Every structure is written in C-alpha cells, then in structure tokens.
Amino acid sequence: MSLIDKKLSTKLVSAEENLAGELIIKMKRGDEEKIVALSPGYQADIYDAEFVWRQFDMGWTQEKFDDYWDNDDGEEKEIQREIETIVDLYDDEQMWEEIA
C-alpha cells in the first residue's frame, strides 16, 4: 500500500490554555502538525451555546444548568466535547488544508 492509498486521520496532540486565555489545540495528521486557537472567552461561548441548547431543547432552567456546569463537571465535559468536535472537523483533508 502506498502512502497515497493510506487514509490519514487527524489526532489530538495537546490542548492547553495560554496566558492570554486562548485555548491552543495542536493536532497531527501524518507527519504534519497544525494549531487551532480558540479566542479568549471561549468558555463563555461554550457556556452560552450549551445553555441555549439545554434550555430550549431539553427544557432546563438556569438553576439546573448552573448545577450541571458547576457541580457535575459540565464545564470540563463541554470544553472536551468542543475539542473533540474540532479534531473531528479537521479529520477531513480539505478542512485540514484550510488551517493556516
């Protein structure tokens, strides 16, 4: 099997928050490594999106959501889910090539 025939997949190398508050996601595909950065405030964006989804689609109250977010590791779970979604998105060859 030649390298051309082999399907490459994108793997998470690391995900860390820098001092500026950006989430830096490093991914690898074959021998190539690329970085995607989520802007400072990404936690608030994830919080807002999750709250809206759970409120309207699942009927959650603000209190129930805050309990999930603060006491049931909701914040960590949803940030991890966002990281996994990004890695899955860039598992596509065309999307991978769009990363600067």
GROMACS .gro file of C-alpha atoms in nm:
model
  100
    1MET     CA    1   0.000   0.000   0.000
    2SER     CA    2   0.146   0.336  -0.097
    3LEU     CA    3   0.123   0.647   0.116
    4ILE     CA    4  -0.130   0.789  -0.131
    5ASP     CA    5  -0.364   0.495  -0.070
    6LYS     CA    6  -0.339   0.528   0.307
    7LYS     CA    7  -0.616   0.731   0.472
    8LEU     CA    8  -0.466   0.980   0.714
    9SER     CA    9  -0.653   1.077   1.025
   10THR     CA   10  -0.623   1.377   1.249
   11LYS     CA   11  -0.513   1.316   1.606
   12LEU     CA   12  -0.515   1.547   1.905
   13VAL     CA   13  -0.163   1.624   2.026
   14SER     CA   14  -0.250   1.865   2.306
   15ALA     CA   15  -0.499   2.126   2.422
   16GLU     CA   16  -0.379   2.392   2.662
   17GLU     CA   17  -0.486   2.740   2.765
   18ASN     CA   18  -0.214   3.001   2.727
   19LEU     CA   19  -0.157   3.307   2.945
   20ALA     CA   20  -0.372   3.519   2.711
   21GLY     CA   21  -0.669   3.290   2.778
   22GLU     CA   22  -0.669   3.127   2.434
   23LEU     CA   23  -0.727   2.753   2.404
   24ILE     CA   24  -0.447   2.621   2.183
   25ILE     CA   25  -0.533   2.292   2.015
   26LYS     CA   26  -0.244   2.108   1.850
   27MET     CA   27  -0.332   1.836   1.600
   28LYS     CA   28  -0.130   1.600   1.385
   29ARG     CA   29  -0.215   1.441   1.051
   30GLY     CA   30   0.056   1.213   0.914
   31ASP     CA   31   0.384   1.399   0.972
   32GLU     CA   32   0.221   1.743   0.966
   33GLU     CA   33   0.125   1.928   1.282
   34LYS     CA   34  -0.108   2.229   1.292
   35ILE     CA   35  -0.258   2.456   1.555
   36VAL     CA   36  -0.607   2.597   1.603
   37ALA     CA   37  -0.659   2.865   1.868
   38LEU     CA   38  -0.991   2.949   2.031
   39SER     CA   39  -1.004   3.313   2.136
   40PRO     CA   40  -1.009   3.430   2.496
   41GLY     CA   41  -1.361   3.397   2.622
   42TYR     CA   42  -1.411   3.059   2.455
   43GLN     CA   43  -1.551   2.929   2.786
   44ALA     CA   44  -1.828   3.190   2.778
   45ASP     CA   45  -1.909   3.099   2.417
   46ILE     CA   46  -1.934   2.731   2.507
   47TYR     CA   47  -2.139   2.813   2.818
   48ASP     CA   48  -2.383   3.028   2.620
   49ALA     CA   49  -2.427   2.772   2.341
   50GLU     CA   50  -2.479   2.485   2.584
   51PHE     CA   51  -2.723   2.681   2.797
   52VAL     CA   52  -2.933   2.783   2.499
   53TRP     CA   53  -2.938   2.427   2.365
   54ARG     CA   54  -3.026   2.271   2.700
   55GLN     CA   55  -3.284   2.539   2.781
   56PHE     CA   56  -3.473   2.521   2.453
   57ASP     CA   57  -3.421   2.159   2.351
   58MET     CA   58  -3.422   1.996   2.691
   59GLY     CA   59  -3.628   2.241   2.897
   60TRP     CA   60  -3.358   2.305   3.155
   61THR     CA   61  -3.382   2.601   3.392
   62GLN     CA   62  -3.090   2.833   3.459
   63GLU     CA   63  -3.057   2.674   3.805
   64LYS     CA   64  -3.041   2.320   3.665
   65PHE     CA   65  -2.786   2.424   3.404
   66ASP     CA   66  -2.568   2.607   3.656
   67ASP     CA   67  -2.573   2.300   3.881
   68TYR     CA   68  -2.461   2.084   3.585
   69TRP     CA   69  -2.196   2.338   3.481
   70ASP     CA   70  -2.053   2.397   3.829
   71ASN     CA   71  -2.111   2.073   4.020
   72ASP     CA   72  -2.129   1.792   3.763
   73ASP     CA   73  -1.810   1.884   3.572
   74GLY     CA   74  -2.026   2.027   3.294
   75GLU     CA   75  -1.771   2.293   3.202
   76GLU     CA   76  -1.490   2.038   3.161
   77LYS     CA   77  -1.716   1.795   2.972
   78GLU     CA   78  -1.834   2.059   2.727
   79ILE     CA   79  -1.486   2.201   2.666
   80GLN     CA   80  -1.361   1.848   2.598
   81ARG     CA   81  -1.654   1.790   2.363
   82GLU     CA   82  -1.565   2.113   2.177
   83ILE     CA   83  -1.204   1.996   2.140
   84GLU     CA   84  -1.321   1.659   2.006
   85THR     CA   85  -1.556   1.834   1.763
   86ILE     CA   86  -1.270   2.047   1.629
   87VAL     CA   87  -1.042   1.745   1.584
   88ASP     CA   88  -1.325   1.561   1.403
   89LEU     CA   89  -1.386   1.863   1.180
   90TYR     CA   90  -1.022   1.870   1.071
   91ASP     CA   91  -1.014   1.495   1.008
   92ASP     CA   92  -1.128   1.589   0.657
   93GLU     CA   93  -0.842   1.650   0.409
   94GLN     CA   94  -0.996   1.970   0.269
   95MET     CA   95  -1.061   2.116   0.612
   96TRP     CA   96  -0.708   2.025   0.723
   97GLU     CA   97  -0.564   2.218   0.429
   98GLU     CA   98  -0.763   2.526   0.529
   99ILE     CA   99  -0.574   2.563   0.858
  100ALA     CA  100  -0.317   2.841   0.813
   0.00000   0.00000   0.00000
